[in-house]
Amino acid sequence: MDFELVDARDLAQRNWEVDGALMVLPCTDVAQASRAGELAAARASAKGLVLAVHDVSRQGFVSITNQVFAASRSAWFGYMAQDALAGRDWMALALQALHRQRGVLLGFNDGKWHGALASFGLASRAWAASNYESSPVCLFHAGYARHYADAELTLLARQAKGYVYEPHSVLVEVDWGKDSASVDANDRALFRQRVQQGFGGRVRDAALLDMFG
C-alpha cells in the first residue's frame, strides 16, 4: 500500500480512485499519524492507500471519514486512527478473510474487543454505500461525532450475516488512557435512540440490539 498525508481543508478539491483498499486515518497529531500510516502501508502486503487526513479544525473522526468515503472510489474502504499499530500482512489477511467468507465488514484484531466490534474496520464499499440514504453518500451515520458509529456499522453487518473477524489481521489500538476515558455523551444518547428504532429498521435481531448496551 501507499501512504499519503493531506489537510482536511483540501478534501473538497480532491478525489481518490484506488486500486485495492483505501484506509482513512483521521488525525490531529501529524507525526504520530505519519508513523502509524507509513508502518501500516509497509506491512499491508496488498495494493491500496493509507490516507492520513489532518483534522486541523477538529471536525471529528466521523465527519472526516465520511468526507473521504464520498471523495473516493475503491472496492474496499476502511478506517483506522493515529494510535494504530499494524501487524504484518494485516491488509492481505483481512481481504483474504472477506473474500473467503463473502463478508461485507471486517473487524481487525484491535487488542481490545476480541472481534466483537469493528473499532478499526474494512468494509465493502458497495454494501456500505447502501446503508444510509444521504447525499453525499457516507460510511457512518452522520449524526455521530466520535463514538458509536463503529458499533452501529458492526450491527448492520451482523444483521446482514456479513461480519467477519480474522484474529491474525492485527491493527492494535495503542491508547494508554483509553480504558479510563469517557465517551461522547451525545453520541451515546444518539446510539440508544437509534437502537430503539432498530437503526432505521435495518437491525431486527433483539440480541444484536442489546449487544453494545
PDB file of C-alpha atoms in Angstrom:
ATOM      1  CA  MET A   1       0.000   0.000   0.000  1.00  0.00           C
ATOM      2  CA  ASP A   2       0.986   3.628  -0.439  1.00  0.00           C
ATOM      3  CA  PHE A   3       0.817   6.347   2.213  1.00  0.00           C
ATOM      4  CA  GLU A   4      -0.409   9.918   1.753  1.00  0.00           C
ATOM      5  CA  LEU A   5      -0.983  12.785   4.178  1.00  0.00           C
ATOM      6  CA  VAL A   6      -3.425  15.593   3.353  1.00  0.00           C
ATOM      7  CA  ASP A   7      -5.045  18.559   5.065  1.00  0.00           C
ATOM      8  CA  ALA A   8      -8.760  18.168   5.785  1.00  0.00           C
ATOM      9  CA  ARG A   9      -9.365  21.634   4.307  1.00  0.00           C
ATOM     10  CA  ASP A  10      -8.339  20.256   0.897  1.00  0.00           C
ATOM     11  CA  LEU A  11     -10.804  17.347   0.814  1.00  0.00           C
ATOM     12  CA  ALA A  12     -13.427  19.218  -1.196  1.00  0.00           C
ATOM     13  CA  GLN A  13     -10.952  19.668  -4.050  1.00  0.00           C
ATOM     14  CA  ARG A  14      -9.622  16.117  -4.088  1.00  0.00           C
ATOM     15  CA  ASN A  15     -10.765  12.735  -5.339  1.00  0.00           C
ATOM     16  CA  TRP A  16      -9.080   9.375  -4.872  1.00  0.00           C
ATOM     17  CA  GLU A  17      -9.582   6.377  -7.132  1.00  0.00           C
ATOM     18  CA  VAL A  18      -7.719   3.494  -5.551  1.00  0.00           C
ATOM     19  CA  ASP A  19      -6.894   0.098  -6.986  1.00  0.00           C
ATOM     20  CA  GLY A  20      -7.293  -2.015  -3.867  1.00  0.00           C
ATOM     21  CA  ALA A  21      -8.346  -0.878  -0.419  1.00  0.00           C
ATOM     22  CA  LEU A  22      -8.397   2.668   0.920  1.00  0.00           C
ATOM     23  CA  MET A  23      -7.863   3.154   4.662  1.00  0.00           C
ATOM     24  CA  VAL A  24      -8.650   6.602   6.024  1.00  0.00           C
ATOM     25  CA  LEU A  25      -6.712   7.758   9.065  1.00  0.00           C
ATOM     26  CA  PRO A  26      -8.172  10.961  10.563  1.00  0.00           C
ATOM     27  CA  CYS A  27      -5.599  12.598  12.803  1.00  0.00           C
ATOM     28  CA  THR A  28      -4.724  15.567  14.971  1.00  0.00           C
ATOM     29  CA  ASP A  29      -1.075  14.613  15.540  1.00  0.00           C
ATOM     30  CA  VAL A  30       0.706  14.564  12.175  1.00  0.00           C
ATOM     31  CA  ALA A  31       3.897  12.965  13.471  1.00  0.00           C
ATOM     32  CA  GLN A  32       2.044  10.123  15.175  1.00  0.00           C
ATOM     33  CA  ALA A  33      -0.242   9.600  12.194  1.00  0.00           C
ATOM     34  CA  SER A  34       2.669   9.539   9.747  1.00  0.00           C
ATOM     35  CA  ARG A  35       4.482   6.939  11.803  1.00  0.00           C
ATOM     36  CA  ALA A  36       1.362   4.764  12.113  1.00  0.00           C
ATOM     37  CA  GLY A  37       0.333   5.203   8.484  1.00  0.00           C
ATOM     38  CA  GLU A  38       3.737   4.564   6.965  1.00  0.00           C
ATOM     39  CA  LEU A  39       4.195   1.384   9.007  1.00  0.00           C
ATOM     40  CA  ALA A  40       0.688   0.185   8.083  1.00  0.00           C
ATOM     41  CA  ALA A  41       1.370   0.787   4.400  1.00  0.00           C
ATOM     42  CA  ALA A  42       4.693  -1.046   4.574  1.00  0.00           C
ATOM     43  CA  ARG A  43       3.191  -4.050   6.374  1.00  0.00           C
ATOM     44  CA  ALA A  44      -0.014  -4.362   4.333  1.00  0.00           C
ATOM     45  CA  SER A  45       1.206  -6.861   1.692  1.00  0.00           C
ATOM     46  CA  ALA A  46      -1.622  -5.607  -0.528  1.00  0.00           C
ATOM     47  CA  LYS A  47      -2.418  -2.857  -3.012  1.00  0.00           C
ATOM     48  CA  GLY A  48      -4.134   0.306  -1.879  1.00  0.00           C
ATOM     49  CA  LEU A  49      -3.688   3.527   0.051  1.00  0.00           C
ATOM     50  CA  VAL A  50      -3.456   4.615   3.676  1.00  0.00           C
ATOM     51  CA  LEU A  51      -4.727   8.195   3.632  1.00  0.00           C
ATOM     52  CA  ALA A  52      -3.983  10.275   6.723  1.00  0.00           C
ATOM     53  CA  VAL A  53      -6.153  13.387   6.986  1.00  0.00           C
ATOM     54  CA  HIS A  54      -5.038  16.172   9.324  1.00  0.00           C
ATOM     55  CA  ASP A  55      -8.196  17.368  11.066  1.00  0.00           C
ATOM     56  CA  VAL A  56      -6.989  20.925  11.527  1.00  0.00           C
ATOM     57  CA  SER A  57     -10.354  22.381  12.551  1.00  0.00           C
ATOM     58  CA  ARG A  58     -11.346  19.362  14.683  1.00  0.00           C
ATOM     59  CA  GLN A  59     -14.334  18.266  12.625  1.00  0.00           C
ATOM     60  CA  GLY A  60     -14.172  14.842  14.216  1.00  0.00           C
ATOM     61  CA  PHE A  61     -13.435  11.254  13.196  1.00  0.00           C
ATOM     62  CA  VAL A  62     -16.854  10.517  11.700  1.00  0.00           C
ATOM     63  CA  SER A  63     -17.032  13.664   9.584  1.00  0.00           C
ATOM     64  CA  ILE A  64     -13.542  13.187   8.145  1.00  0.00           C
ATOM     65  CA  THR A  65     -14.161   9.535   7.379  1.00  0.00           C
ATOM     66  CA  ASN A  66     -17.439  10.297   5.626  1.00  0.00           C
ATOM     67  CA  GLN A  67     -15.880  13.048   3.535  1.00  0.00           C
ATOM     68  CA  VAL A  68     -13.140  10.732   2.309  1.00  0.00           C
ATOM     69  CA  PHE A  69     -15.689   7.988   1.609  1.00  0.00           C
ATOM     70  CA  ALA A  70     -17.620  10.394  -0.619  1.00  0.00           C
ATOM     71  CA  ALA A  71     -14.479  11.694  -2.332  1.00  0.00           C
ATOM     72  CA  SER A  72     -13.021   8.301  -3.222  1.00  0.00           C
ATOM     73  CA  ARG A  73     -13.541   5.174  -5.247  1.00  0.00           C
ATOM     74  CA  SER A  74     -12.272   1.775  -4.127  1.00  0.00           C
ATOM     75  CA  ALA A  75     -13.754  -1.683  -3.784  1.00  0.00           C
ATOM     76  CA  TRP A  76     -12.871  -1.744  -0.088  1.00  0.00           C
ATOM     77  CA  PHE A  77     -12.889   1.168   2.348  1.00  0.00           C
ATOM     78  CA  GLY A  78     -11.617   1.102   5.913  1.00  0.00           C
ATOM     79  CA  TYR A  79     -10.868   3.294   8.880  1.00  0.00           C
ATOM     80  CA  MET A  80      -8.135   3.439  11.483  1.00  0.00           C
ATOM     81  CA  ALA A  81      -6.681   6.012  13.879  1.00  0.00           C
ATOM     82  CA  GLN A  82      -3.377   7.693  14.543  1.00  0.00           C
ATOM     83  CA  ASP A  83      -2.753   5.378  17.518  1.00  0.00           C
ATOM     84  CA  ALA A  84      -2.991   2.186  15.434  1.00  0.00           C
ATOM     85  CA  LEU A  85      -0.151  -0.309  15.224  1.00  0.00           C
ATOM     86  CA  ALA A  86      -0.354  -2.655  12.231  1.00  0.00           C
ATOM     87  CA  GLY A  87       0.790  -6.261  12.307  1.00  0.00           C
ATOM     88  CA  ARG A  88       2.481  -7.943   9.376  1.00  0.00           C
ATOM     89  CA  ASP A  89       0.242  -8.697   6.375  1.00  0.00           C
ATOM     90  CA  TRP A  90      -2.740  -7.114   8.138  1.00  0.00           C
ATOM     91  CA  MET A  91      -4.483  -5.965   4.951  1.00  0.00           C
ATOM     92  CA  ALA A  92      -3.733  -9.074   2.900  1.00  0.00           C
ATOM     93  CA  LEU A  93      -5.140 -11.281   5.662  1.00  0.00           C
ATOM     94  CA  ALA A  94      -8.225  -9.078   6.004  1.00  0.00           C
ATOM     95  CA  LEU A  95      -9.023  -9.187   2.297  1.00  0.00           C
ATOM     96  CA  GLN A  96      -8.480 -12.939   2.154  1.00  0.00           C
ATOM     97  CA  ALA A  97     -10.915 -13.437   5.036  1.00  0.00           C
ATOM     98  CA  LEU A  98     -13.542 -11.153   3.499  1.00  0.00           C
ATOM     99  CA  HIS A  99     -13.376 -12.944   0.158  1.00  0.00           C
ATOM    100  CA  ARG A 100     -13.331 -16.400   1.746  1.00  0.00           C
ATOM    101  CA  GLN A 101     -16.364 -15.703   3.939  1.00  0.00           C
ATOM    102  CA  ARG A 102     -18.134 -13.393   1.483  1.00  0.00           C
ATOM    103  CA  GLY A 103     -18.193 -10.701   4.140  1.00  0.00           C
ATOM    104  CA  VAL A 104     -19.163  -7.060   3.995  1.00  0.00           C
ATOM    105  CA  LEU A 105     -17.331  -5.730   7.068  1.00  0.00           C
ATOM    106  CA  LEU A 106     -14.231  -6.967   8.863  1.00  0.00           C
ATOM    107  CA  GLY A 107     -13.232  -6.000  12.360  1.00  0.00           C
ATOM    108  CA  PHE A 108      -9.460  -6.016  12.822  1.00  0.00           C
ATOM    109  CA  ASN A 109      -7.846  -7.541  15.889  1.00  0.00           C
ATOM    110  CA  ASP A 110      -7.542  -4.317  17.893  1.00  0.00           C
ATOM    111  CA  GLY A 111      -6.322  -5.954  21.090  1.00  0.00           C
ATOM    112  CA  LYS A 112      -9.467  -4.928  22.935  1.00  0.00           C
ATOM    113  CA  TRP A 113     -12.808  -6.178  21.615  1.00  0.00           C
ATOM    114  CA  HIS A 114     -11.860  -9.772  20.680  1.00  0.00           C
ATOM    115  CA  GLY A 115     -13.609  -9.360  17.357  1.00  0.00           C
ATOM    116  CA  ALA A 116     -16.973  -8.250  18.730  1.00  0.00           C
ATOM    117  CA  LEU A 117     -16.663  -4.700  17.389  1.00  0.00           C
ATOM    118  CA  ALA A 118     -15.046  -3.216  14.295  1.00  0.00           C
ATOM    119  CA  SER A 119     -13.362  -0.349  16.130  1.00  0.00           C
ATOM    120  CA  PHE A 120     -10.969  -0.381  13.180  1.00  0.00           C
ATOM    121  CA  GLY A 121     -12.715  -1.891  10.185  1.00  0.00           C
ATOM    122  CA  LEU A 122     -12.699  -2.644   6.479  1.00  0.00           C
ATOM    123  CA  ALA A 123     -15.978  -2.585   4.539  1.00  0.00           C
ATOM    124  CA  SER A 124     -17.223  -3.454   1.103  1.00  0.00           C
ATOM    125  CA  ARG A 125     -17.962  -0.080  -0.454  1.00  0.00           C
ATOM    126  CA  ALA A 126     -20.932  -1.461  -2.381  1.00  0.00           C
ATOM    127  CA  TRP A 127     -22.527  -2.674   0.854  1.00  0.00           C
ATOM    128  CA  ALA A 128     -21.621   0.370   2.935  1.00  0.00           C
ATOM    129  CA  ALA A 129     -22.971   2.804   0.350  1.00  0.00           C
ATOM    130  CA  SER A 130     -26.410   1.201   0.662  1.00  0.00           C
ATOM    131  CA  ASN A 131     -26.840   1.645   4.412  1.00  0.00           C
ATOM    132  CA  TYR A 132     -27.821   5.312   4.581  1.00  0.00           C
ATOM    133  CA  GLU A 133     -29.900   7.435   2.279  1.00  0.00           C
ATOM    134  CA  SER A 134     -27.708  10.505   2.304  1.00  0.00           C
ATOM    135  CA  SER A 135     -26.111  12.880  -0.130  1.00  0.00           C
ATOM    136  CA  PRO A 136     -23.190  12.730  -0.297  1.00  0.00           C
ATOM    137  CA  VAL A 137     -23.011   9.019   0.423  1.00  0.00           C
ATOM    138  CA  CYS A 138     -21.421   8.155   3.775  1.00  0.00           C
ATOM    139  CA  LEU A 139     -19.880   5.214   5.605  1.00  0.00           C
ATOM    140  CA  PHE A 140     -21.031   6.171   9.109  1.00  0.00           C
ATOM    141  CA  HIS A 141     -24.315   7.667  10.268  1.00  0.00           C
ATOM    142  CA  ALA A 142     -23.568  11.387  10.105  1.00  0.00           C
ATOM    143  CA  GLY A 143     -25.168  12.148  13.476  1.00  0.00           C
ATOM    144  CA  TYR A 144     -22.227  10.761  15.424  1.00  0.00           C
ATOM    145  CA  ALA A 145     -19.107  12.792  16.129  1.00  0.00           C
ATOM    146  CA  ARG A 146     -16.537  10.403  17.632  1.00  0.00           C
ATOM    147  CA  HIS A 147     -18.109   7.318  19.183  1.00  0.00           C
ATOM    148  CA  TYR A 148     -20.660   4.560  18.482  1.00  0.00           C
ATOM    149  CA  ALA A 149     -20.618   4.959  14.689  1.00  0.00           C
ATOM    150  CA  ASP A 150     -18.432   1.850  14.508  1.00  0.00           C
ATOM    151  CA  ALA A 151     -20.845  -0.015  16.803  1.00  0.00           C
ATOM    152  CA  GLU A 152     -23.791   0.801  14.550  1.00  0.00           C
ATOM    153  CA  LEU A 153     -21.886  -0.253  11.432  1.00  0.00           C
ATOM    154  CA  THR A 154     -20.918  -3.530  13.124  1.00  0.00           C
ATOM    155  CA  LEU A 155     -24.544  -4.283  13.991  1.00  0.00           C
ATOM    156  CA  LEU A 156     -25.677  -3.569  10.434  1.00  0.00           C
ATOM    157  CA  ALA A 157     -23.085  -6.031   9.137  1.00  0.00           C
ATOM    158  CA  ARG A 158     -24.005  -8.670  11.724  1.00  0.00           C
ATOM    159  CA  GLN A 159     -27.687  -8.389  10.813  1.00  0.00           C
ATOM    160  CA  ALA A 160     -26.703  -8.852   7.167  1.00  0.00           C
ATOM    161  CA  LYS A 161     -24.723 -12.010   8.140  1.00  0.00           C
ATOM    162  CA  GLY A 162     -21.658 -10.376   6.670  1.00  0.00           C
ATOM    163  CA  TYR A 163     -19.478  -9.564   9.673  1.00  0.00           C
ATOM    164  CA  VAL A 164     -16.001 -11.122   9.602  1.00  0.00           C
ATOM    165  CA  TYR A 165     -13.246 -11.371  12.200  1.00  0.00           C
ATOM    166  CA  GLU A 166      -9.747 -12.565  11.351  1.00  0.00           C
ATOM    167  CA  PRO A 167      -7.638 -12.641  14.547  1.00  0.00           C
ATOM    168  CA  HIS A 168      -4.381 -12.758  12.581  1.00  0.00           C
ATOM    169  CA  SER A 169      -5.212  -9.449  10.902  1.00  0.00           C
ATOM    170  CA  VAL A 170      -3.827  -7.134  13.564  1.00  0.00           C
ATOM    171  CA  LEU A 171      -4.468  -3.418  13.857  1.00  0.00           C
ATOM    172  CA  VAL A 172      -3.985  -2.713  17.551  1.00  0.00           C
ATOM    173  CA  GLU A 173      -5.128   0.457  19.246  1.00  0.00           C
ATOM    174  CA  VAL A 174      -2.230   1.802  21.327  1.00  0.00           C
ATOM    175  CA  ASP A 175      -4.008   4.287  23.586  1.00  0.00           C
ATOM    176  CA  TRP A 176      -2.606   4.318  27.115  1.00  0.00           C
ATOM    177  CA  GLY A 177      -5.557   6.270  28.530  1.00  0.00           C
ATOM    178  CA  LYS A 178      -8.375   4.571  26.615  1.00  0.00           C
ATOM    179  CA  ASP A 179      -9.788   2.462  29.436  1.00  0.00           C
ATOM    180  CA  SER A 180     -10.229   5.500  31.685  1.00  0.00           C
ATOM    181  CA  ALA A 181     -11.532   7.864  29.002  1.00  0.00           C
ATOM    182  CA  SER A 182     -15.195   8.808  28.774  1.00  0.00           C
ATOM    183  CA  VAL A 183     -17.303   8.543  25.644  1.00  0.00           C
ATOM    184  CA  ASP A 184     -19.161  11.388  23.995  1.00  0.00           C
ATOM    185  CA  ALA A 185     -22.489  11.740  25.835  1.00  0.00           C
ATOM    186  CA  ASN A 186     -24.332  12.984  22.744  1.00  0.00           C
ATOM    187  CA  ASP A 187     -23.056  10.054  20.698  1.00  0.00           C
ATOM    188  CA  ARG A 188     -24.190   7.631  23.403  1.00  0.00           C
ATOM    189  CA  ALA A 189     -27.642   9.214  23.522  1.00  0.00           C
ATOM    190  CA  LEU A 190     -27.984   9.055  19.735  1.00  0.00           C
ATOM    191  CA  PHE A 191     -26.930   5.406  19.681  1.00  0.00           C
ATOM    192  CA  ARG A 192     -29.508   4.470  22.307  1.00  0.00           C
ATOM    193  CA  GLN A 193     -32.179   6.359  20.406  1.00  0.00           C
ATOM    194  CA  ARG A 194     -31.273   4.556  17.194  1.00  0.00           C
ATOM    195  CA  VAL A 195     -31.283   1.191  18.974  1.00  0.00           C
ATOM    196  CA  GLN A 196     -34.922   1.818  19.867  1.00  0.00           C
ATOM    197  CA  GLN A 197     -35.653   2.360  16.174  1.00  0.00           C
ATOM    198  CA  GLY A 198     -33.659  -0.672  15.069  1.00  0.00           C
ATOM    199  CA  PHE A 199     -31.343   1.670  13.193  1.00  0.00           C
ATOM    200  CA  GLY A 200     -33.987   2.680  10.722  1.00  0.00           C
ATOM    201  CA  GLY A 201     -35.463  -0.821  10.748  1.00  0.00           C
ATOM    202  CA  ARG A 202     -32.279  -2.415   9.413  1.00  0.00           C
ATOM    203  CA  VAL A 203     -31.473  -4.368  12.599  1.00  0.00           C
ATOM    204  CA  ARG A 204     -34.237  -6.680  13.840  1.00  0.00           C
ATOM    205  CA  ASP A 205     -32.384  -9.236  15.971  1.00  0.00           C
ATOM    206  CA  ALA A 206     -33.068  -8.437  19.644  1.00  0.00           C
ATOM    207  CA  ALA A 207     -29.726  -9.948  20.723  1.00  0.00           C
ATOM    208  CA  LEU A 208     -27.891  -7.590  18.388  1.00  0.00           C
ATOM    209  CA  LEU A 209     -29.818  -4.575  19.635  1.00  0.00           C
ATOM    210  CA  ASP A 210     -28.696  -5.420  23.185  1.00  0.00           C
ATOM    211  CA  MET A 211     -25.114  -6.113  22.187  1.00  0.00           C
ATOM    212  CA  PHE A 212     -23.481  -2.764  22.967  1.00  0.00           C
ATOM    213  CA  GLY A 213     -25.912  -1.509  25.611  1.00  0.00           C
TER     214      GLY A 213
END
